Coordinates of C-alpha atoms in Angstrom, one line a residue:
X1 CA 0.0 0.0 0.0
X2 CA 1.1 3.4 -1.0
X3 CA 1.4 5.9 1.8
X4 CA 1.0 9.4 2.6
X5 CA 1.1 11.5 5.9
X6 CA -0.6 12.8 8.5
X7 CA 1.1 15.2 10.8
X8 CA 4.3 13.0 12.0
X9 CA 2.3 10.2 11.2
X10 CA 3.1 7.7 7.8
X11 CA -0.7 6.3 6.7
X12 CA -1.6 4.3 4.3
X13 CA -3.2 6.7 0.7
X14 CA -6.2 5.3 1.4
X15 CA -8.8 4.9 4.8
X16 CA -11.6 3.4 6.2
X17 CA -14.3 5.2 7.2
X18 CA -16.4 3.6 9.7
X19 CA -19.7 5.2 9.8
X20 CA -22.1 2.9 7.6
X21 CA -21.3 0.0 9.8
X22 CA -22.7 2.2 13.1
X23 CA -25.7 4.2 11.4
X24 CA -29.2 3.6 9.7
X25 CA -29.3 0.8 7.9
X26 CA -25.9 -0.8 9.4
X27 CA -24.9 -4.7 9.3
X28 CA -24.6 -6.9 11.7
X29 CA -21.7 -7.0 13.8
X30 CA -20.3 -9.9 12.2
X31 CA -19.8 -8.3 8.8
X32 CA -18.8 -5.4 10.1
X33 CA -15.7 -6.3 11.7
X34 CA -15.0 -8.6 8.4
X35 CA -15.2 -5.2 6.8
X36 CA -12.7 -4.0 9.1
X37 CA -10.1 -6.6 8.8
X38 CA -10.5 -7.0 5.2
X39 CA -9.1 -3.3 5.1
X40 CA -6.6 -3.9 7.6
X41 CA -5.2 -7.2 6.1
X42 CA -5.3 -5.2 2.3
X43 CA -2.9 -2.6 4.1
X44 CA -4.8 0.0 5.2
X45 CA -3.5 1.8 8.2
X46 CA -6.1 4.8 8.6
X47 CA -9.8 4.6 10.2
X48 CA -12.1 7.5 10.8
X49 CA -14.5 7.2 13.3
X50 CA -16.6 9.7 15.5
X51 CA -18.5 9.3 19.2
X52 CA -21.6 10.5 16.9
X53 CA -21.5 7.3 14.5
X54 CA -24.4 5.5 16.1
X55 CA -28.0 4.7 15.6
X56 CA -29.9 5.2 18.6
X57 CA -30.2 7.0 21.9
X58 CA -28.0 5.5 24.7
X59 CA -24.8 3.9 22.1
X60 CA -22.7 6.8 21.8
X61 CA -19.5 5.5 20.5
X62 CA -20.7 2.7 18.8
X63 CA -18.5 2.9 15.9
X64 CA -15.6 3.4 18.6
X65 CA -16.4 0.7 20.0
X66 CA -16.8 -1.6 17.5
X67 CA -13.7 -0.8 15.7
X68 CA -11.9 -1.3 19.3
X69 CA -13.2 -5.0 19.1
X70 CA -12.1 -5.2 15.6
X71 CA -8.3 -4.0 16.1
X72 CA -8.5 -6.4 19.9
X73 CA -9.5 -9.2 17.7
X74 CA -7.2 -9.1 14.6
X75 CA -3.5 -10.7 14.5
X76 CA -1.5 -8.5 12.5
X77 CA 1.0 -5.6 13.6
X78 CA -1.5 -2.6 15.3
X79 CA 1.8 -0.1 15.8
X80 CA 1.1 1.5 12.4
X81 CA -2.6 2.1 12.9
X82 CA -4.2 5.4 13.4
X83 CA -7.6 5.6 14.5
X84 CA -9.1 9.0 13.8
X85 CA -12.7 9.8 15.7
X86 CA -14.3 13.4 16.1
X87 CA -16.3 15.3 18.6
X88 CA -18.7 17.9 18.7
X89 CA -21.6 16.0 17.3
X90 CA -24.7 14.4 19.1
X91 CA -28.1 12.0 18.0
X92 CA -30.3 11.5 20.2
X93 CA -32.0 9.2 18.2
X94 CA -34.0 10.0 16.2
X95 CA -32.1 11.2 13.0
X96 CA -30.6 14.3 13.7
X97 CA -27.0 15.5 14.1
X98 CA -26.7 18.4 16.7
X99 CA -24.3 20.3 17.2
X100 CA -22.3 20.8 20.3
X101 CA -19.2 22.3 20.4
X102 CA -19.0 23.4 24.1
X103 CA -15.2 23.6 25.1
X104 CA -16.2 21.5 28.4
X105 CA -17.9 18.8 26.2
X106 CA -16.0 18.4 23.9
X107 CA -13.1 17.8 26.8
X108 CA -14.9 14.9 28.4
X109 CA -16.2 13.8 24.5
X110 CA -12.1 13.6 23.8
X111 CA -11.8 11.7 27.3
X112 CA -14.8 9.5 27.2
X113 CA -13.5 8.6 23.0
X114 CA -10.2 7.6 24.4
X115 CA -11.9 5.2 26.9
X116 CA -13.4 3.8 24.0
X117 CA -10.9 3.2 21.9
X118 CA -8.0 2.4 24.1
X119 CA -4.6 3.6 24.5
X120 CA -2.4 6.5 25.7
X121 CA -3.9 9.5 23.7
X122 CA -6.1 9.7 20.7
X123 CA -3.8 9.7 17.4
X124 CA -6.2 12.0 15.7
X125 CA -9.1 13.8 17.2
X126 CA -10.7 16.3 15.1
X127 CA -13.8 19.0 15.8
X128 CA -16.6 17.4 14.3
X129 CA -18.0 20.6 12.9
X130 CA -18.8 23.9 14.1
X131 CA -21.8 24.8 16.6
X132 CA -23.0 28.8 15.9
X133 CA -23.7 29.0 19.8
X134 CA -20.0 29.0 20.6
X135 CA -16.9 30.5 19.0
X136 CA -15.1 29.1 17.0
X137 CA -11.9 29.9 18.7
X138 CA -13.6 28.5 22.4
X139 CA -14.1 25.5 20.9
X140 CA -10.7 25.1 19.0
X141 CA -9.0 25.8 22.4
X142 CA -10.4 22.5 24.0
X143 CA -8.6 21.0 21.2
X144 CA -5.3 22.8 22.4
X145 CA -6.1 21.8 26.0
X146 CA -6.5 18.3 25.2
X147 CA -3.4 18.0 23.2
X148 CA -1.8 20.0 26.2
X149 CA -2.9 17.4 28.7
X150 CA -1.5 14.8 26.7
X151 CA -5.1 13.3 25.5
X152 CA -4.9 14.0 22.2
X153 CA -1.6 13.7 20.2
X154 CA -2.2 15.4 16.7
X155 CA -5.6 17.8 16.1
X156 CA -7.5 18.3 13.2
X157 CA -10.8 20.0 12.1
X158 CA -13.8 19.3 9.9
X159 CA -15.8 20.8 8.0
X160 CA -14.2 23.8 7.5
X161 CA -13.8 26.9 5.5
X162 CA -11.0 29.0 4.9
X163 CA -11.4 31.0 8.1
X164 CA -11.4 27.9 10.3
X165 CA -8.8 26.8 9.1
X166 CA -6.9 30.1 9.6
X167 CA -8.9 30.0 13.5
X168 CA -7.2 26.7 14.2
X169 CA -4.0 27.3 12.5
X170 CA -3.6 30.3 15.4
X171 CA -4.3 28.1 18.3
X172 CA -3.2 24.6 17.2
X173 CA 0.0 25.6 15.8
X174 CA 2.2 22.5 14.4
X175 CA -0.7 20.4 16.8
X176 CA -3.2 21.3 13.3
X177 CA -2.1 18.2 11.4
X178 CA -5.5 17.6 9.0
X179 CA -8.7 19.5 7.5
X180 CA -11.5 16.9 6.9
X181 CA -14.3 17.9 4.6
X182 CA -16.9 16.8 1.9
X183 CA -15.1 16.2 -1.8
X184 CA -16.3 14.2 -4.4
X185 CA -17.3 14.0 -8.6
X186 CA -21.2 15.1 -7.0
X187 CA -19.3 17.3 -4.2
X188 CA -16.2 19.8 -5.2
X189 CA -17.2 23.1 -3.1
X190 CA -14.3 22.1 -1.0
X191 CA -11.8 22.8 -3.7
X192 CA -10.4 26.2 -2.2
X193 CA -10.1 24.2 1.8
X194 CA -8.1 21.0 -0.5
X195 CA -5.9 24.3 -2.1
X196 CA -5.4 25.9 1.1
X197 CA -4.4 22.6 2.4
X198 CA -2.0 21.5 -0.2
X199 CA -0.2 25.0 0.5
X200 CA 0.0 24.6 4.7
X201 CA 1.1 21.0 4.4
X202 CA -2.2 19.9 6.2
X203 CA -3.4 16.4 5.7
X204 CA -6.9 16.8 3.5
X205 CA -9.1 14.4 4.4
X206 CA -12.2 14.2 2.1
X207 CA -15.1 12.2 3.6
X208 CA -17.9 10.8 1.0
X209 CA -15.4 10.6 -1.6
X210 CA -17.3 8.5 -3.7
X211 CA -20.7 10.9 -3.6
X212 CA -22.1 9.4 -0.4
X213 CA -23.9 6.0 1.0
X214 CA -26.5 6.8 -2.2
X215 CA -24.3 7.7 -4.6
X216 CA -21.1 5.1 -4.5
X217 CA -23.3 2.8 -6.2
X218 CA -24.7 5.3 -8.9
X219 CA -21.4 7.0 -9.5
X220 CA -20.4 5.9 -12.5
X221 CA -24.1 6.1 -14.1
X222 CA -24.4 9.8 -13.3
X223 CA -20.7 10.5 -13.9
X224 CA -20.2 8.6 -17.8
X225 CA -16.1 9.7 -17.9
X226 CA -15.8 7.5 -14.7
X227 CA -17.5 4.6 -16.3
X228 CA -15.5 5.0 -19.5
X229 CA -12.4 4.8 -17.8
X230 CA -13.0 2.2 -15.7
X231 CA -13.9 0.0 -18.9
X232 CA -10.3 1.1 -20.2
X233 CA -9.0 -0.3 -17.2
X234 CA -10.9 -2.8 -16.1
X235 CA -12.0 -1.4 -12.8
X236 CA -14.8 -0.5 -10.9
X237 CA -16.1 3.4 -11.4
X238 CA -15.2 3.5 -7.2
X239 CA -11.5 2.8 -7.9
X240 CA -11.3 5.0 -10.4
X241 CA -12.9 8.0 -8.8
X242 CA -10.5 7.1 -5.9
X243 CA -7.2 7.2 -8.1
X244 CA -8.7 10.2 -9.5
X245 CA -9.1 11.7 -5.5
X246 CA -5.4 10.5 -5.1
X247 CA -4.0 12.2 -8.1
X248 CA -5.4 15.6 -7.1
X249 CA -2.8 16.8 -4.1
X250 CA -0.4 14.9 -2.6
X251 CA -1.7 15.6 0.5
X252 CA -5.3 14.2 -0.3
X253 CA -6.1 10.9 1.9
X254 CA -9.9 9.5 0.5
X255 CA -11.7 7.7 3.4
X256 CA -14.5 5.8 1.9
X257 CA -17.0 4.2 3.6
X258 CA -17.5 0.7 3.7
X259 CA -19.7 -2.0 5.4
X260 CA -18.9 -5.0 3.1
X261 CA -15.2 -7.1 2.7
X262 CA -15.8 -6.7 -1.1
X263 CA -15.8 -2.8 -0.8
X264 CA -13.0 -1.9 1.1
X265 CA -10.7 -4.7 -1.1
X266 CA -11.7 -2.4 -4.1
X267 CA -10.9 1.2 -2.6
X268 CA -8.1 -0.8 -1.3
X269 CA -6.4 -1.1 -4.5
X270 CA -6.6 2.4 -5.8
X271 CA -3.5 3.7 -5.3
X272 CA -1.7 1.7 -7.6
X273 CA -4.8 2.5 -10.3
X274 CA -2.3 4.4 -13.0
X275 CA -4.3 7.1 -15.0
X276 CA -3.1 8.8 -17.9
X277 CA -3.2 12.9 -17.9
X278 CA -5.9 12.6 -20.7
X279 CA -7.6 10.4 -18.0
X280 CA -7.2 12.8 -15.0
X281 CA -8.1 15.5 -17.6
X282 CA -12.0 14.3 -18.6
X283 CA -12.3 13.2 -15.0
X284 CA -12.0 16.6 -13.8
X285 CA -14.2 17.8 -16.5
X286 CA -16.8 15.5 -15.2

């Protein structure tokens, strides 16, 4: 597996996000943590999780959880693998995602996350998104004060504009490793955060890359040029739109969802998916 990195961290180019397997319409546990090793055996050394990634009232950290039993229970080498998970999200259950971004929560989120998961410090936490009842800057600062106290190693933030990122840059310092926001063919308003990125040296992280739970599946029928070059190569549309993702920045890291063995084997193998410029080109153009 091809790498790239995060902060001090080396990662594999491509993640796992872990939020179908905790949400609506999630698989049983079984298949879920088949999904999990698949990824790990394939090489992949990144997972993104969140304390929000659950169904219903009362199993906050689900997703935490059940990639916790999934790491416990595999038998390969864990020292390379970073576990990403966010805060400053709720559901209480019955759909919604509110937002919390209360400097006091999201200190005993962080804490309650590392519990969860296990370990030291979290590798990666990451402000889940931004709550308009507290500033920006109050809630960045729990970030600081986590990675002060030695709970958190490495920050990040998530969906995030330009003046965020400029917001966390001023508190974090070198402790800002990654920006995590929506990108894909269906998605590109994040172009000028995966710029701004590329510049800093900040890890961009684009969640949905493929267009979304919906949309992986329809990519390449509402997006012909990644159906055209996937015939060329022989590939799925997904692959391709990953390889694509991979080609844009260097410091681009797709983390596509998966809740089947078969899916993440796929995404798996995008970075060694060679495209040719004329490929890249109409792929853009899409």
């Amino acid at each position: 597996m091809k790498t790239r990195r995060i902060g001090d961290r080396t990662v594999s180019a491509i993640g796992l996000g872990g939020m179908p397997m905790s949400i609506e319409g999630r698989p049983d546990e079984e298949r879920s943590i088949r999904t999990i090793h698949a990824a790990l055996d394939a090489g992949i050394t990144l997972i993104d999780t969140a304390d929000a990634y659950h169904r219903d009232a009362g199993e906050v950290g689900h997703n935490e959880s059940l990639i916790r039993k999934a790491l416990d229970s595999w038998s390969g080498d864990r020292s390379d693998i970073l576990v990403a998970t966010k805060g400053g999200l709720e559901r209480p259950g019955d759909g919604r995602w509110v937002r919390h971004g209360d400097p006091e929560y999201l200190k005993r989120a962080a804490k309650a996350s590392l519990e969860r998961l296990g370990g030291d410090a979290l590798d990666l936490y990451q402000f889940h998104r931004h709550d308009s009842t507290v500033l920006y800057a109050d809630s960045i600062g729990a970030l600081r004060e986590l990675v002060d106290e030695g709970v958190v190693r490495q920050a990040g933030i998530s969906n995030a504009d330009a003046q965020q990122i400029d917001i966390a840059r001023g508190i974090l310092g070198e402790h800002l490793v990654s920006v995590q926001n929506q990108f894909s063919p269906s998605y590109r308003s994040s172009q000028g955060e995966l710029d701004i990125t590329t510049r800093l040296g900040l890890a961009f992280l684009p969640w949905s890359p493929l267009g979304g739970i919906a949309g992986a599946a329809r990519l390449g029928a509402r997006f012909a040029p990644f159906a055209e070059v996937a015939a060329r190569h022989g590939v799925s549309p997904q692959r391709v739109c990953l390889a694509w993702e991979l080609a844009l920045a260097p410091n681009l890291i797709p983390i596509p969802g998966a809740s089947r063995p078969e899916s993440v084997i796929d995404s798996a193998q995008a970075p060694d998916l060679e495209l040719t410029p004329d490929d890249i080109a109409a792929l853009t153009a899409a």
